[in-house]
């Protein structure tokens, strides 16, 4: 579609929109992945098996709700007018739920904590749906890729800053009571009561509230559109038509299915990998936070390299390489335990130096984590460029809507299976092994997919 009637928004309006990612990312970094999630699994539950199962079911429940409702909300975003009231509504839910995570002391009601986390996750995703739908009104089409990527980068930077703040100034050692830089935790937080991890919920809520305000104040919004009822009917009708067309274009349909499968594995690995390590090695908030910082630093390097490889070799090659690295990393982490790696084929000394990651097994886990850091950014970024190169400009909006749906439609499946296998087997490692099936299945489907995906039909 041409950019008819699209005028460039003011600089303040564009920057306000870009700050949404900066505001939203710390929830995923410090709450979901690296601080609160591992604390929940390793310290809140009666044992790591119950903790990993409960956390996995929470992620699965949120993913299921997102999969069911996101197409409807996507149609509302396309057809209705103002987005900001919807963003404000879901932001309020997210902020309240995050603040209530402070109550998640050891021994608290697991169901209530998981419910609060799941509601926050759903609200975060739906807020993103409406925020993303504002982008085409801000700049002409040729500039969308630039502001989208800068906003994505700001999100990673925001998450990194908050994570470093937590590790350096809030997360104290249960033994010494000091943070990694040797100071007392801010606000008198007691690490023995998990207050450093519990405080990440209110911290992420405050950060989100403060930094979404520029979007509300300065970013232009649509003025009017369809009423909600007609918008839902119109949007779902268009969604049904596009799905029907996609099935007739074999390459694109196969790519969407492949991405749906491997993205499930990627999401589960990111959401559960840190918690798995914390439970296995008894990592403190400090250690899991440093692990997260290492992964994010490596991820920046991975994206930088992948940007050049994508241009030279194509998106499919980058995605396949990334999936291979993630598969190797997953085999590595599930095969590692105190005193061994590679399922015991490589025994490791159990001596603990007393420093961060003081055992050989922990260092091996970090090495596998580096592979995850290198690959998890490129597998998502190059999947997006794979899709962009496979459709025409005139149909890109509709097909990227299906692309987004494919990324969420079964996002509950991998966490659900990880949680179920963990609960049934009593083995967190066996539960995490399920992720390999999703990565391998996605690679198998992608290997037979043409590049660009619509090449056969051209």
Tab-separated table of C-alpha atoms in Angstrom:
chain	number	residue	atom	x	y	z
A	1	UNK	CA	0.000	0.000	0.000
A	2	UNK	CA	1.250	3.481	-0.780
A	3	UNK	CA	1.882	5.988	1.952
A	4	UNK	CA	-1.028	8.124	0.883
A	5	UNK	CA	-1.825	10.732	3.516
A	6	UNK	CA	1.060	9.702	5.801
A	7	UNK	CA	2.924	12.729	7.096
A	8	UNK	CA	6.020	12.419	9.205
A	9	UNK	CA	5.253	12.947	12.881
A	10	UNK	CA	7.289	15.368	14.931
A	11	UNK	CA	10.622	14.263	16.317
A	12	UNK	CA	9.161	14.226	19.827
A	13	UNK	CA	6.278	12.062	18.632
A	14	UNK	CA	8.576	9.514	17.006
A	15	UNK	CA	10.938	9.414	19.975
A	16	UNK	CA	7.971	9.012	22.315
A	17	UNK	CA	6.812	5.987	20.333
A	18	UNK	CA	10.320	4.491	20.288
A	19	UNK	CA	10.573	4.831	24.073
A	20	UNK	CA	7.753	2.296	24.441
A	21	UNK	CA	10.214	-0.550	23.777
A	22	UNK	CA	12.681	1.031	26.221
A	23	UNK	CA	9.876	1.122	28.792
A	24	UNK	CA	8.552	-2.389	28.175
A	25	UNK	CA	11.706	-4.522	27.890
A	26	UNK	CA	12.803	-4.611	31.582
A	27	UNK	CA	9.710	-6.694	32.396
A	28	UNK	CA	10.958	-9.437	30.078
A	29	UNK	CA	14.604	-9.069	31.157
A	30	UNK	CA	14.460	-8.845	34.945
A	31	UNK	CA	11.052	-10.353	35.754
A	32	UNK	CA	10.452	-13.110	33.192
A	33	UNK	CA	13.954	-14.319	32.384
A	34	UNK	CA	16.844	-13.423	34.650
A	35	UNK	CA	15.771	-12.390	38.151
A	36	UNK	CA	12.215	-13.023	39.329
A	37	UNK	CA	11.622	-16.176	37.248
A	38	UNK	CA	14.720	-17.983	38.556
A	39	UNK	CA	13.882	-16.846	42.099
A	40	UNK	CA	10.379	-18.274	41.754
A	41	UNK	CA	11.648	-21.644	40.526
A	42	UNK	CA	14.561	-22.062	42.922
A	43	UNK	CA	13.286	-20.449	46.149
A	44	UNK	CA	9.539	-19.866	46.181
A	45	UNK	CA	8.417	-23.394	45.403
A	46	UNK	CA	8.925	-26.349	47.706
A	47	UNK	CA	11.384	-27.857	45.216
A	48	UNK	CA	12.789	-26.963	41.745
A	49	UNK	CA	10.603	-29.547	39.988
A	50	UNK	CA	7.401	-27.982	41.321
A	51	UNK	CA	8.799	-24.510	40.657
A	52	UNK	CA	9.739	-25.174	37.027
A	53	UNK	CA	6.395	-26.872	36.380
A	54	UNK	CA	4.394	-23.984	37.906
A	55	UNK	CA	6.415	-21.328	36.087
A	56	UNK	CA	6.145	-23.210	32.795
A	57	UNK	CA	2.378	-23.535	33.178
A	58	UNK	CA	2.156	-19.799	33.887
A	59	UNK	CA	4.038	-18.959	30.700
A	60	UNK	CA	1.905	-21.458	28.786
A	61	UNK	CA	-1.350	-19.987	30.119
A	62	UNK	CA	-0.278	-16.487	29.114
A	63	UNK	CA	0.763	-17.732	25.669
A	64	UNK	CA	-2.566	-19.484	25.180
A	65	UNK	CA	-4.517	-16.328	26.054
A	66	UNK	CA	-2.330	-14.280	23.720
A	67	UNK	CA	-2.797	-16.799	20.889
A	68	UNK	CA	-6.589	-16.781	21.234
A	69	UNK	CA	-7.108	-13.044	21.633
A	70	UNK	CA	-4.294	-11.373	19.693
A	71	UNK	CA	-5.939	-11.805	16.243
A	72	UNK	CA	-9.073	-10.074	17.533
A	73	UNK	CA	-7.062	-7.252	19.072
A	74	UNK	CA	-4.986	-7.023	15.909
A	75	UNK	CA	-8.143	-6.484	13.903
A	76	UNK	CA	-9.255	-3.822	16.372
A	77	UNK	CA	-5.896	-2.085	15.981
A	78	UNK	CA	-6.302	-2.076	12.195
A	79	UNK	CA	-9.892	-0.899	12.070
A	80	UNK	CA	-10.544	1.338	15.067
A	81	UNK	CA	-9.193	4.774	15.750
A	82	UNK	CA	-7.310	5.734	18.930
A	83	UNK	CA	-4.825	3.241	20.319
A	84	UNK	CA	-3.774	5.099	23.450
A	85	UNK	CA	-6.891	4.258	25.520
A	86	UNK	CA	-6.248	0.546	24.899
A	87	UNK	CA	-2.561	0.901	25.753
A	88	UNK	CA	-3.498	2.735	28.954
A	89	UNK	CA	-5.993	0.014	29.902
A	90	UNK	CA	-3.501	-2.834	29.498
A	91	UNK	CA	-0.693	-0.766	31.028
A	92	UNK	CA	-2.781	-0.330	34.184
A	93	UNK	CA	-3.266	-4.116	34.450
A	94	UNK	CA	0.440	-4.749	33.899
A	95	UNK	CA	1.576	-2.135	36.434
A	96	UNK	CA	-0.792	-3.341	39.169
A	97	UNK	CA	0.194	-7.000	38.684
A	98	UNK	CA	3.903	-6.197	38.701
A	99	UNK	CA	3.610	-4.176	41.902
A	100	UNK	CA	1.804	-7.076	43.579
A	101	UNK	CA	4.739	-9.396	42.823
A	102	UNK	CA	6.389	-7.783	45.847
A	103	UNK	CA	4.139	-10.076	47.904
A	104	UNK	CA	5.789	-13.196	46.443
A	105	UNK	CA	7.736	-14.181	49.553
A	106	UNK	CA	9.033	-17.749	49.944
A	107	UNK	CA	6.113	-19.958	50.903
A	108	UNK	CA	3.507	-17.670	49.360
A	109	UNK	CA	0.605	-18.980	47.290
A	110	UNK	CA	2.192	-20.170	44.021
A	111	UNK	CA	-1.074	-20.027	42.094
A	112	UNK	CA	-1.635	-16.373	42.978
A	113	UNK	CA	1.906	-15.391	42.001
A	114	UNK	CA	1.703	-17.277	38.705
A	115	UNK	CA	-1.686	-15.661	38.007
A	116	UNK	CA	-0.252	-12.169	38.576
A	117	UNK	CA	2.717	-12.923	36.331
A	118	UNK	CA	0.501	-14.382	33.585
A	119	UNK	CA	-1.836	-11.364	33.635
A	120	UNK	CA	1.157	-9.027	33.423
A	121	UNK	CA	2.509	-11.029	30.454
A	122	UNK	CA	-0.805	-10.913	28.596
A	123	UNK	CA	-1.214	-7.179	29.255
A	124	UNK	CA	2.350	-6.534	28.072
A	125	UNK	CA	1.759	-8.379	24.816
A	126	UNK	CA	-1.554	-6.700	24.076
A	127	UNK	CA	-0.096	-3.251	24.802
A	128	UNK	CA	2.587	-4.048	22.244
A	129	UNK	CA	-0.033	-4.995	19.635
A	130	UNK	CA	-1.629	-1.554	19.868
A	131	UNK	CA	1.660	0.320	20.117
A	132	UNK	CA	3.037	-1.433	17.018
A	133	UNK	CA	-0.100	-0.585	15.088
A	134	UNK	CA	0.654	3.132	15.574
A	135	UNK	CA	3.907	2.911	13.616
A	136	UNK	CA	2.558	3.233	10.028
A	137	UNK	CA	0.986	6.586	10.945
A	138	UNK	CA	4.233	8.084	12.220
A	139	UNK	CA	6.535	8.002	9.191
A	140	UNK	CA	6.457	7.152	5.478
A	141	UNK	CA	6.892	3.477	4.725
A	142	UNK	CA	10.546	3.733	3.725
A	143	UNK	CA	11.425	4.905	7.236
A	144	UNK	CA	9.497	2.249	9.165
A	145	UNK	CA	12.350	-0.256	9.219
A	146	UNK	CA	14.767	2.292	10.637
A	147	UNK	CA	12.614	3.491	13.536
A	148	UNK	CA	11.486	-0.065	14.269
A	149	UNK	CA	15.059	-1.335	14.577
A	150	UNK	CA	16.227	1.644	16.626
A	151	UNK	CA	13.287	1.107	18.988
A	152	UNK	CA	14.168	-2.596	19.261
A	153	UNK	CA	17.750	-1.669	20.131
A	154	UNK	CA	16.557	0.814	22.746
A	155	UNK	CA	14.522	-1.970	24.319
A	156	UNK	CA	17.583	-4.198	24.734
A	157	UNK	CA	19.541	-1.270	26.163
A	158	UNK	CA	16.782	-0.433	28.647
A	159	UNK	CA	16.566	-4.027	29.803
A	160	UNK	CA	20.356	-4.180	30.174
A	161	UNK	CA	20.490	-0.995	32.265
A	162	UNK	CA	17.796	-2.209	34.653
A	163	UNK	CA	19.448	-5.635	34.939
A	164	UNK	CA	22.831	-4.076	35.781
A	165	UNK	CA	21.122	-1.806	38.338
A	166	UNK	CA	19.494	-4.807	40.019
A	167	UNK	CA	22.673	-6.897	40.082
A	168	UNK	CA	24.973	-4.089	41.233
A	169	UNK	CA	22.778	-2.268	43.741
A	170	UNK	CA	19.811	-4.446	44.760
A	171	UNK	CA	20.753	-8.126	44.621
A	172	UNK	CA	22.673	-9.065	47.768
A	173	UNK	CA	24.352	-12.362	48.551
A	174	UNK	CA	22.364	-14.388	51.117
A	175	UNK	CA	25.695	-15.189	52.830
A	176	UNK	CA	27.282	-11.724	53.024
A	177	UNK	CA	24.288	-9.453	52.502
A	178	UNK	CA	26.398	-7.396	50.069
A	179	UNK	CA	25.876	-6.815	46.345
A	180	UNK	CA	28.451	-7.740	43.719
A	181	UNK	CA	30.060	-4.274	44.073
A	182	UNK	CA	30.354	-4.701	47.832
A	183	UNK	CA	27.592	-2.386	49.062
A	184	UNK	CA	24.446	-2.916	51.087
A	185	UNK	CA	21.359	-3.511	48.881
A	186	UNK	CA	19.329	-0.385	48.237
A	187	UNK	CA	16.217	0.262	50.311
A	188	UNK	CA	17.420	-2.215	52.938
A	189	UNK	CA	16.325	-5.192	50.827
A	190	UNK	CA	16.900	-8.525	52.561
A	191	UNK	CA	18.190	-11.185	50.118
A	192	UNK	CA	17.356	-13.962	52.605
A	193	UNK	CA	13.668	-13.102	52.160
A	194	UNK	CA	13.984	-12.795	48.388
A	195	UNK	CA	13.235	-9.077	48.589
A	196	UNK	CA	15.844	-8.255	45.940
A	197	UNK	CA	14.053	-10.484	43.407
A	198	UNK	CA	10.557	-9.482	44.548
A	199	UNK	CA	11.439	-5.801	44.115
A	200	UNK	CA	11.995	-6.308	40.379
A	201	UNK	CA	8.220	-6.343	39.870
A	202	UNK	CA	7.615	-2.834	41.284
A	203	UNK	CA	10.862	-1.615	39.684
A	204	UNK	CA	9.762	-2.776	36.215
A	205	UNK	CA	6.323	-1.217	36.839
A	206	UNK	CA	7.777	2.182	37.765
A	207	UNK	CA	10.171	2.125	34.802
A	208	UNK	CA	7.307	1.243	32.462
A	209	UNK	CA	5.010	3.946	33.827
A	210	UNK	CA	7.630	6.706	33.599
A	211	UNK	CA	8.884	5.935	30.105
A	212	UNK	CA	5.557	5.328	28.354
A	213	UNK	CA	4.442	8.856	29.293
A	214	UNK	CA	6.257	10.532	26.339
A	215	UNK	CA	4.256	8.314	23.972
A	216	UNK	CA	0.998	9.461	25.564
A	217	UNK	CA	2.049	13.126	25.576
A	218	UNK	CA	3.725	13.527	22.192
A	219	UNK	CA	2.947	10.650	19.791
A	220	UNK	CA	0.005	11.343	17.473
A	221	UNK	CA	-2.878	8.888	17.563
A	222	UNK	CA	-5.690	8.116	15.144
A	223	UNK	CA	-8.768	10.249	15.698
A	224	UNK	CA	-11.620	8.066	14.616
A	225	UNK	CA	-12.424	4.727	13.031
A	226	UNK	CA	-14.930	1.909	13.127
A	227	UNK	CA	-16.809	0.990	16.246
A	228	UNK	CA	-15.412	-2.075	18.010
A	229	UNK	CA	-18.102	-4.497	16.796
A	230	UNK	CA	-17.763	-3.757	13.073
A	231	UNK	CA	-13.983	-3.520	13.450
A	232	UNK	CA	-13.783	-7.039	14.863
A	233	UNK	CA	-16.007	-8.449	12.110
A	234	UNK	CA	-14.064	-6.655	9.364
A	235	UNK	CA	-10.679	-7.580	10.755
A	236	UNK	CA	-11.532	-11.253	11.221
A	237	UNK	CA	-12.971	-11.445	7.702
A	238	UNK	CA	-9.720	-10.051	6.283
A	239	UNK	CA	-7.705	-12.405	8.481
A	240	UNK	CA	-9.685	-15.390	7.196
A	241	UNK	CA	-9.135	-14.303	3.578
A	242	UNK	CA	-5.386	-13.863	4.053
A	243	UNK	CA	-5.055	-17.230	5.803
A	244	UNK	CA	-6.833	-18.856	2.883
A	245	UNK	CA	-4.490	-17.179	0.403
A	246	UNK	CA	-1.407	-18.113	2.437
A	247	UNK	CA	-2.331	-21.799	2.294
A	248	UNK	CA	-2.327	-21.592	-1.497
A	249	UNK	CA	1.214	-20.183	-1.498
A	250	UNK	CA	3.128	-23.254	-0.400
A	251	UNK	CA	6.488	-21.662	0.322
A	252	UNK	CA	5.102	-18.911	2.531
A	253	UNK	CA	2.768	-21.312	4.317
A	254	UNK	CA	5.650	-23.710	5.013
A	255	UNK	CA	7.836	-20.872	6.288
A	256	UNK	CA	5.108	-19.675	8.654
A	257	UNK	CA	4.639	-23.199	10.041
A	258	UNK	CA	8.406	-23.663	10.418
A	259	UNK	CA	8.739	-20.376	12.281
A	260	UNK	CA	5.795	-21.214	14.504
A	261	UNK	CA	7.535	-24.436	15.556
A	262	UNK	CA	11.074	-23.172	16.119
A	263	UNK	CA	9.954	-19.888	17.699
A	264	UNK	CA	8.114	-21.910	20.351
A	265	UNK	CA	11.422	-23.543	21.221
A	266	UNK	CA	13.306	-20.244	21.217
A	267	UNK	CA	10.732	-18.604	23.503
A	268	UNK	CA	10.779	-21.508	25.956
A	269	UNK	CA	14.582	-21.576	26.037
A	270	UNK	CA	14.767	-17.862	26.820
A	271	UNK	CA	12.002	-17.999	29.422
A	272	UNK	CA	13.144	-21.140	31.251
A	273	UNK	CA	16.917	-21.399	30.704
A	274	UNK	CA	17.894	-19.032	33.486
A	275	UNK	CA	15.476	-20.591	35.961
A	276	UNK	CA	16.795	-24.066	35.077
A	277	UNK	CA	20.370	-22.994	35.850
A	278	UNK	CA	19.396	-21.253	39.093
A	279	UNK	CA	17.652	-24.376	40.344
A	280	UNK	CA	20.439	-26.758	39.317
A	281	UNK	CA	23.402	-24.801	40.658
A	282	UNK	CA	21.693	-22.848	43.404
A	283	UNK	CA	22.655	-19.562	41.759
A	284	UNK	CA	21.962	-16.403	43.684
A	285	UNK	CA	20.237	-13.380	42.180
A	286	UNK	CA	23.703	-11.916	41.596
A	287	UNK	CA	24.897	-14.909	39.578
A	288	UNK	CA	21.770	-15.215	37.470
A	289	UNK	CA	21.877	-11.464	36.845
A	290	UNK	CA	25.508	-11.580	35.699
A	291	UNK	CA	24.584	-14.515	33.471
A	292	UNK	CA	21.854	-12.373	31.904
A	293	UNK	CA	24.237	-9.464	31.358
A	294	UNK	CA	26.726	-11.773	29.640
A	295	UNK	CA	24.020	-13.117	27.321
A	296	UNK	CA	22.823	-9.638	26.389
A	297	UNK	CA	26.323	-8.362	25.645
A	298	UNK	CA	26.991	-11.377	23.424
A	299	UNK	CA	23.583	-10.880	21.778
A	300	UNK	CA	24.573	-7.398	20.612
A	301	UNK	CA	27.677	-8.872	18.964
A	302	UNK	CA	25.585	-11.681	17.441
A	303	UNK	CA	23.158	-9.242	15.849
A	304	UNK	CA	26.026	-7.138	14.493
A	305	UNK	CA	27.609	-10.157	12.783
A	306	UNK	CA	24.266	-11.534	11.591
A	307	UNK	CA	23.353	-8.221	9.947
A	308	UNK	CA	26.330	-8.638	7.626
A	309	UNK	CA	25.821	-12.360	7.048
A	310	UNK	CA	22.162	-11.768	6.218
A	311	UNK	CA	23.151	-9.315	3.489
A	312	UNK	CA	25.803	-11.607	2.015
A	313	UNK	CA	24.349	-15.097	2.475
A	314	UNK	CA	20.619	-14.506	2.907
A	315	UNK	CA	18.194	-14.741	5.796
A	316	UNK	CA	17.625	-18.482	5.508
A	317	UNK	CA	21.300	-19.287	6.091
A	318	UNK	CA	21.406	-17.059	9.185
A	319	UNK	CA	18.237	-18.619	10.617
A	320	UNK	CA	19.519	-22.151	10.026
A	321	UNK	CA	22.914	-21.391	11.593
A	322	UNK	CA	21.180	-19.803	14.579
A	323	UNK	CA	18.915	-22.816	15.078
A	324	UNK	CA	21.893	-25.173	14.928
A	325	UNK	CA	23.694	-23.113	17.596
A	326	UNK	CA	20.579	-23.015	19.796
A	327	UNK	CA	20.151	-26.793	19.450
A	328	UNK	CA	23.776	-27.405	20.434
A	329	UNK	CA	23.374	-25.041	23.372
A	330	UNK	CA	20.203	-26.792	24.549
A	331	UNK	CA	21.830	-30.216	24.377
A	332	UNK	CA	24.725	-28.746	26.313
A	333	UNK	CA	22.697	-27.258	29.148
A	334	UNK	CA	20.439	-30.303	29.660
A	335	UNK	CA	23.489	-32.598	29.637
A	336	UNK	CA	25.293	-30.599	32.318
A	337	UNK	CA	25.068	-31.083	36.052
A	338	UNK	CA	27.296	-30.759	39.116
A	339	UNK	CA	30.489	-32.616	38.204
A	340	UNK	CA	29.797	-33.433	34.559
A	341	UNK	CA	28.702	-32.285	31.114
A	342	UNK	CA	27.719	-34.045	27.875
A	343	UNK	CA	25.651	-36.560	29.867
A	344	UNK	CA	28.665	-37.618	31.916
A	345	UNK	CA	30.951	-38.280	28.952
A	346	UNK	CA	33.079	-35.394	30.192
A	347	UNK	CA	33.536	-35.535	33.988
A	348	UNK	CA	34.340	-32.210	35.617
A	349	UNK	CA	35.975	-31.398	38.949
A	350	UNK	CA	33.500	-30.433	41.647
A	351	UNK	CA	35.839	-28.045	43.470
A	352	UNK	CA	34.177	-24.683	44.095
A	353	UNK	CA	36.499	-21.663	44.051
A	354	UNK	CA	33.926	-19.613	45.918
A	355	UNK	CA	33.865	-16.964	43.185
A	356	UNK	CA	31.028	-16.355	40.764
A	357	UNK	CA	30.381	-19.508	38.716
A	358	UNK	CA	32.996	-21.207	40.874
A	359	UNK	CA	32.629	-24.800	39.628
A	360	UNK	CA	33.699	-26.248	36.301
A	361	UNK	CA	30.113	-27.291	35.517
A	362	UNK	CA	28.906	-23.726	35.953
A	363	UNK	CA	31.601	-22.471	33.597
A	364	UNK	CA	30.515	-25.091	31.041
A	365	UNK	CA	26.938	-23.858	31.391
A	366	UNK	CA	28.128	-20.295	30.737
A	367	UNK	CA	29.840	-21.456	27.527
A	368	UNK	CA	26.597	-23.016	26.315
A	369	UNK	CA	24.835	-19.799	27.320
A	370	UNK	CA	27.168	-17.838	25.053
A	371	UNK	CA	25.838	-19.843	22.098
A	372	UNK	CA	22.313	-18.867	23.103
A	373	UNK	CA	23.342	-15.222	23.340
A	374	UNK	CA	24.950	-15.261	19.902
A	375	UNK	CA	21.942	-16.896	18.237
A	376	UNK	CA	18.700	-15.739	19.856
A	377	UNK	CA	18.767	-12.239	18.341
A	378	UNK	CA	19.671	-13.265	14.773
A	379	UNK	CA	17.118	-16.109	14.644
A	380	UNK	CA	14.337	-13.578	15.261
A	381	UNK	CA	15.716	-10.643	13.247
A	382	UNK	CA	16.552	-12.736	10.168
A	383	UNK	CA	13.190	-14.520	10.334
A	384	UNK	CA	11.595	-11.104	9.948
A	385	UNK	CA	13.787	-10.204	6.963
A	386	UNK	CA	13.092	-13.671	5.463
A	387	UNK	CA	9.409	-12.785	5.483
A	388	UNK	CA	9.991	-9.273	4.154
A	389	UNK	CA	11.868	-10.654	1.151
A	390	UNK	CA	9.087	-13.164	0.438
A	391	UNK	CA	6.120	-10.816	-0.044
A	392	UNK	CA	5.421	-7.713	-2.085
A	393	UNK	CA	5.122	-4.270	-0.571
A	394	UNK	CA	1.409	-4.178	-1.364
A	395	UNK	CA	0.673	-7.289	0.713
A	396	UNK	CA	3.274	-6.862	3.449
A	397	UNK	CA	0.842	-5.515	6.043
A	398	UNK	CA	-1.525	-8.466	5.806
A	399	UNK	CA	1.220	-11.070	5.731
A	400	UNK	CA	3.158	-9.567	8.588
A	401	UNK	CA	-0.068	-9.803	10.553
A	402	UNK	CA	-0.103	-13.541	9.835
A	403	UNK	CA	3.610	-13.658	10.639
A	404	UNK	CA	2.920	-12.153	14.071
A	405	UNK	CA	0.060	-14.587	14.614
A	406	UNK	CA	2.328	-17.521	13.700
A	407	UNK	CA	4.794	-16.353	16.324
A	408	UNK	CA	2.116	-16.436	19.027
A	409	UNK	CA	-0.402	-19.053	17.932
A	410	UNK	CA	1.221	-21.977	19.740
A	411	UNK	CA	3.544	-20.055	22.075
A	412	UNK	CA	2.071	-21.976	24.997
A	413	UNK	CA	2.991	-25.401	23.569
A	414	UNK	CA	6.694	-25.655	24.417
A	415	UNK	CA	6.408	-24.258	27.990
A	416	UNK	CA	3.393	-26.508	28.571
A	417	UNK	CA	5.268	-29.615	27.441
A	418	UNK	CA	8.388	-28.633	29.388
A	419	UNK	CA	6.256	-28.193	32.510
A	420	UNK	CA	4.346	-31.443	31.938
A	421	UNK	CA	7.416	-33.599	31.246
A	422	UNK	CA	9.142	-32.050	34.263
A	423	UNK	CA	6.171	-32.773	36.514
A	424	UNK	CA	5.695	-36.340	35.256
A	425	UNK	CA	9.360	-37.328	35.218
A	426	UNK	CA	10.581	-35.352	38.205
A	427	UNK	CA	13.536	-34.251	36.058
A	428	UNK	CA	13.951	-30.583	35.059
A	429	UNK	CA	16.648	-31.630	32.564
A	430	UNK	CA	14.319	-34.077	30.822
A	431	UNK	CA	11.633	-31.399	30.719
A	432	UNK	CA	14.012	-28.882	29.126
A	433	UNK	CA	14.999	-31.509	26.525
A	434	UNK	CA	11.584	-31.048	24.907
A	435	UNK	CA	12.866	-27.735	23.517
A	436	UNK	CA	15.251	-29.631	21.229
A	437	UNK	CA	12.280	-31.218	19.452
A	438	UNK	CA	10.842	-27.805	18.601
A	439	UNK	CA	14.165	-26.456	17.312
A	440	UNK	CA	14.864	-29.585	15.270
A	441	UNK	CA	11.324	-29.730	13.887
A	442	UNK	CA	11.511	-26.095	12.813
A	443	UNK	CA	14.868	-26.689	11.112
A	444	UNK	CA	13.502	-29.708	9.248
A	445	UNK	CA	10.555	-27.717	7.910
A	446	UNK	CA	12.699	-24.706	7.046
A	447	UNK	CA	15.299	-26.770	5.187
A	448	UNK	CA	12.734	-27.616	2.480
A	449	UNK	CA	11.342	-24.069	2.324
A	450	UNK	CA	12.415	-21.995	-0.704
A	451	UNK	CA	14.205	-18.673	-0.211
A	452	UNK	CA	12.546	-16.278	-0.676
A	453	UNK	CA	9.574	-18.264	0.565
A	454	UNK	CA	7.447	-17.315	-2.458
A	455	UNK	CA	10.151	-18.199	-4.973
A	456	UNK	CA	8.326	-21.241	-6.365
A	457	UNK	CA	5.239	-19.195	-7.125
A	458	UNK	CA	7.142	-16.366	-8.892
